[in-house]
mmCIF file of C-alpha atoms in Angstrom:
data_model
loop_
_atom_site.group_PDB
_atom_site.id
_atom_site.type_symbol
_atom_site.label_atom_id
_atom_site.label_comp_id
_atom_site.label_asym_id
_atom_site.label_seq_id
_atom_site.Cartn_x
_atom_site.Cartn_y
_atom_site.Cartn_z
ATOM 1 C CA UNK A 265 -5.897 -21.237 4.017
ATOM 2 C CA UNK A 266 -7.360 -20.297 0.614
ATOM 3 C CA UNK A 267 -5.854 -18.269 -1.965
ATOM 4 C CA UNK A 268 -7.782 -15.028 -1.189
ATOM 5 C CA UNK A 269 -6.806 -15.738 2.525
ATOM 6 C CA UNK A 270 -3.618 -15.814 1.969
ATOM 7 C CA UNK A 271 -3.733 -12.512 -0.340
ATOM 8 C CA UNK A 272 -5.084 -10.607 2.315
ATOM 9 C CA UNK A 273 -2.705 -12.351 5.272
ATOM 10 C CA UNK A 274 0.403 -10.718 2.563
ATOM 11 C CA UNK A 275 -1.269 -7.537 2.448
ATOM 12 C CA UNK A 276 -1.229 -7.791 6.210
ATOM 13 C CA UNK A 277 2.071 -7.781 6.392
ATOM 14 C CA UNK A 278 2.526 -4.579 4.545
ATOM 15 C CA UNK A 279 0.554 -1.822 5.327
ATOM 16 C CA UNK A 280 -0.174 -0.069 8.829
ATOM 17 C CA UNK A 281 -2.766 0.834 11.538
ATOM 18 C CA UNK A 282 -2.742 3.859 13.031
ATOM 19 C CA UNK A 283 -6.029 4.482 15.848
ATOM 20 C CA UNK A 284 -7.692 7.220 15.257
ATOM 21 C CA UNK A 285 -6.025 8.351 12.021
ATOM 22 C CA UNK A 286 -8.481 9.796 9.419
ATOM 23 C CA UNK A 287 -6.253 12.067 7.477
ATOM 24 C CA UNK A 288 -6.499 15.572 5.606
ATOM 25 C CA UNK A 289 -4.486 16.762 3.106
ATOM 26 C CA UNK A 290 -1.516 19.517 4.182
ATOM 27 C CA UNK A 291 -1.271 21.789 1.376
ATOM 28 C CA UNK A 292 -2.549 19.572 -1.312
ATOM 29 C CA UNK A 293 -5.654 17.103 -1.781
ATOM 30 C CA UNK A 294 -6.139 13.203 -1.892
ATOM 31 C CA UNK A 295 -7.664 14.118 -5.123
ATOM 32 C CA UNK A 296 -3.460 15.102 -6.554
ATOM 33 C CA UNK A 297 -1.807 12.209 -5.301
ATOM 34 C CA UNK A 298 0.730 10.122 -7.051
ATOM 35 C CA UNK A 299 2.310 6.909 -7.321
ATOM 36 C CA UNK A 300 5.260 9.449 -6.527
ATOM 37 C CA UNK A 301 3.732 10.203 -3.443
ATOM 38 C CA UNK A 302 3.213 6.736 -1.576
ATOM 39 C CA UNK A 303 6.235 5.323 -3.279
ATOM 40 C CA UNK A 304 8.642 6.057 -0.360
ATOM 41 C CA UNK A 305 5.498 4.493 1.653
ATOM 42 C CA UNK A 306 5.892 1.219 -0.073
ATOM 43 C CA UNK A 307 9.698 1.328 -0.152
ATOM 44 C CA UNK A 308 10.091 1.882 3.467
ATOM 45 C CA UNK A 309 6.560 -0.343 4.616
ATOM 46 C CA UNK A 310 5.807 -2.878 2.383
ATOM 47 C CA UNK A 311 8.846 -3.540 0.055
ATOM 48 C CA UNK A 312 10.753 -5.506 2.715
ATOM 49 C CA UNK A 313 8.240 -8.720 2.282
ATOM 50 C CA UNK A 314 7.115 -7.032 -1.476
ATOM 51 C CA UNK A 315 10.226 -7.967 -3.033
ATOM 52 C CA UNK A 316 10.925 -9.752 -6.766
ATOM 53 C CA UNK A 317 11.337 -12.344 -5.206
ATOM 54 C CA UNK A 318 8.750 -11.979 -2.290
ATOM 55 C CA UNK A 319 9.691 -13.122 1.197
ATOM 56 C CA UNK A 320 8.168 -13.628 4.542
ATOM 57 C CA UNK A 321 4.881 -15.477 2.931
ATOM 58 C CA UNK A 322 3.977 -11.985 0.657
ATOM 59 C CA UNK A 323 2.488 -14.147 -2.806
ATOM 60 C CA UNK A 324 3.312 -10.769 -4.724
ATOM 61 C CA UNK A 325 5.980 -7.960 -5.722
ATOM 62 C CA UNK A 326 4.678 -3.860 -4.630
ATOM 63 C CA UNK A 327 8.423 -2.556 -6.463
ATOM 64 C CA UNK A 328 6.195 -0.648 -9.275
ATOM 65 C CA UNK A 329 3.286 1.134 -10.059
ATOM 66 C CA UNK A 330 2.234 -2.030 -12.215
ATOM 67 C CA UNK A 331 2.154 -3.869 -9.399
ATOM 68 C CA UNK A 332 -0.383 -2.017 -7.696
ATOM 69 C CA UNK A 333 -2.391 -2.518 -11.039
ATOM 70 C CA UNK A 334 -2.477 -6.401 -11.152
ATOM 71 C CA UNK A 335 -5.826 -7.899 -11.640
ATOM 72 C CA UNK A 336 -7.148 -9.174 -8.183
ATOM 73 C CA UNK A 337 -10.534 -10.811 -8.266
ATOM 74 C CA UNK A 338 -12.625 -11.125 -5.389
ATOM 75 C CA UNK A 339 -16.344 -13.143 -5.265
ATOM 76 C CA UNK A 340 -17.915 -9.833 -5.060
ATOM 77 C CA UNK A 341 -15.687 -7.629 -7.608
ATOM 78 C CA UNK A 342 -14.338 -9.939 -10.414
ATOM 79 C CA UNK A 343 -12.800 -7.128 -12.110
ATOM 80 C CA UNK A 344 -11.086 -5.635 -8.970
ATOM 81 C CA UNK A 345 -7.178 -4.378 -8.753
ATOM 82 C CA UNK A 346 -4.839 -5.414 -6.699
ATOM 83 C CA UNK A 347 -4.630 -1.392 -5.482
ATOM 84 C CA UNK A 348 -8.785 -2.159 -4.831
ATOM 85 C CA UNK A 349 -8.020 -4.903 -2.212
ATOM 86 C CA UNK A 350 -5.051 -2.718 -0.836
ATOM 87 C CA UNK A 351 -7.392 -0.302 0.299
ATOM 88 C CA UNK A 352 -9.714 -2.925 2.034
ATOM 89 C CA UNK A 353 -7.225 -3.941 4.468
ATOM 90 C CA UNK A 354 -5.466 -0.621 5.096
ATOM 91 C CA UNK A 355 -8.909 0.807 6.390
ATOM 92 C CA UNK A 356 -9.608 -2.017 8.132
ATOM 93 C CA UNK A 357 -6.028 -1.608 9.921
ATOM 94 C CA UNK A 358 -4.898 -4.908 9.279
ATOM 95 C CA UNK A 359 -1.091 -3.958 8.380
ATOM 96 C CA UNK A 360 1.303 -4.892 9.088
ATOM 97 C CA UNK A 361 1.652 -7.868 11.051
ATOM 98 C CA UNK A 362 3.679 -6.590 13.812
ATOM 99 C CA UNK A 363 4.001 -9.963 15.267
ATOM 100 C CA UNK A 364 6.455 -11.418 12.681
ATOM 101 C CA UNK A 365 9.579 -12.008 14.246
ATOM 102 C CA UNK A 366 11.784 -10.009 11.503
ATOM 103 C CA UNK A 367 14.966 -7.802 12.901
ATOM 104 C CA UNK A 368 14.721 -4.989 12.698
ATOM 105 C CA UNK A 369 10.803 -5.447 14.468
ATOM 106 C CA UNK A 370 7.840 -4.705 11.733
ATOM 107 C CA UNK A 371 6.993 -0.941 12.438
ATOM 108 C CA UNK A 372 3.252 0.235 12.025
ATOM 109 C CA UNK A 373 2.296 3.234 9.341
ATOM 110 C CA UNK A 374 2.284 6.549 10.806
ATOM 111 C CA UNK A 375 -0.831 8.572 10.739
ATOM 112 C CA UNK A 376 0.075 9.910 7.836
ATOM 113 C CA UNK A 377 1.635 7.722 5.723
ATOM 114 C CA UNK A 378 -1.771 5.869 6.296
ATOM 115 C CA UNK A 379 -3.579 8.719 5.492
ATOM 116 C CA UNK A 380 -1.736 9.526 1.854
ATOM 117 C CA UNK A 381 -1.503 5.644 0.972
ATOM 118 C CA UNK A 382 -5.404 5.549 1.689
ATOM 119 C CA UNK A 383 -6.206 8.793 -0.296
ATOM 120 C CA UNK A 384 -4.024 7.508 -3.264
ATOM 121 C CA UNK A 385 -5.837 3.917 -2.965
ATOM 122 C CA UNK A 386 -9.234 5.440 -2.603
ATOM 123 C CA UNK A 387 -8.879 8.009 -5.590
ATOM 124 C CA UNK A 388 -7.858 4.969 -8.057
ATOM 125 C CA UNK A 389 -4.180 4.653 -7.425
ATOM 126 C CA UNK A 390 -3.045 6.719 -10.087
ATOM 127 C CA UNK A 391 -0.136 7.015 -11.740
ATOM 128 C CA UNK A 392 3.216 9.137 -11.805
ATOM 129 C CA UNK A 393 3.198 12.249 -13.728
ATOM 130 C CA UNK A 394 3.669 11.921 -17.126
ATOM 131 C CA UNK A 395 7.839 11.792 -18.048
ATOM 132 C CA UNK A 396 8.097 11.065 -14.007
ATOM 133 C CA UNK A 397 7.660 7.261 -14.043
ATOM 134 C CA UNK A 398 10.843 6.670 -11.775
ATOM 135 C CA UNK A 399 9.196 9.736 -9.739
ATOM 136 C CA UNK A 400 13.312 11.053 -9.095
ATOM 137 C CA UNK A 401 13.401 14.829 -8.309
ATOM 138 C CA UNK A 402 10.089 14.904 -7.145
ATOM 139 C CA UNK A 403 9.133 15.520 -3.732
ATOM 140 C CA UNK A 404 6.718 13.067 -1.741
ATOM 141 C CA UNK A 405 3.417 14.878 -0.293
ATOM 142 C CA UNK A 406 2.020 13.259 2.872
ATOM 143 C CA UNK A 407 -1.345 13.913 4.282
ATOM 144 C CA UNK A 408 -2.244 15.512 7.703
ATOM 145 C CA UNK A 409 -4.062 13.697 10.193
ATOM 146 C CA UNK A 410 -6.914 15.182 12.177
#
């Protein structure tokens, strides 16, 4: 397996599918979204593999908002972010690999944590608020589904 392969097979083990799951916002838009809001996402998704260092065959850490930054080149975009490739396999549903055998069992992305992680991905990832890097007191907005 090449290295882009195996890039995408670790992103497959993080994120979700969810049929059917297009997402709107509830009470806010895609366009607002913060690292603050898909952090508990990758805590409580993707961090379990995603660790410093990573396990279960993830190549790469998703603890901070640098992280989602990290130059990932692809054949077609040689300038692309890791955040860029993120939000190739999320909306193709390819996360995460529910067949590992991990206790407790990998658990799929609801329809809307799939929905806010693909509105922050698709709007550029951006960051926390300024002064609210380790996003404490704020409170997490998730996306509607349709």
């Amino acid at each position: 397996m090449g290295r882009s392969s195996s890039s995408v097979l670790a992103l497959f083990l993080c994120f979700g599918t969810v049929a059917g799951c297009s997402g709107s916002p509830a009470g806010a838009s895609a366009q607002n979204l913060t690292f603050c809001d898909v952090q508990p996402i990758l805590v409580s998704k993707c961090q379990r593999c995603h660790q410093d260092p990573p396990q279960n065959g993830a190549p790469f850490p998703l603890l901070t908002y640098a992280d989602t930054q990290v130059a990932s080149p692809t054949t077609n975009n040689p300038t692309a972010k890791r955040f860029q490739e993120m939000e190739r396999v999320v909306s193709m549903g390819l996360m995460p690999d529910q067949s590992l055998t991990l206790d407790p069992p990998v658990s799929a992305l609801t329809c809307q944590e799939k929905a806010t992680l693909l509105g922050w991905l698709r709007n550029g990832a951006v960051a926390a608020p300024v002064g609210a890097d380790d996003c404490a007191g704020l409170t997490p907005t998730l996306m509607s589904c349709d």
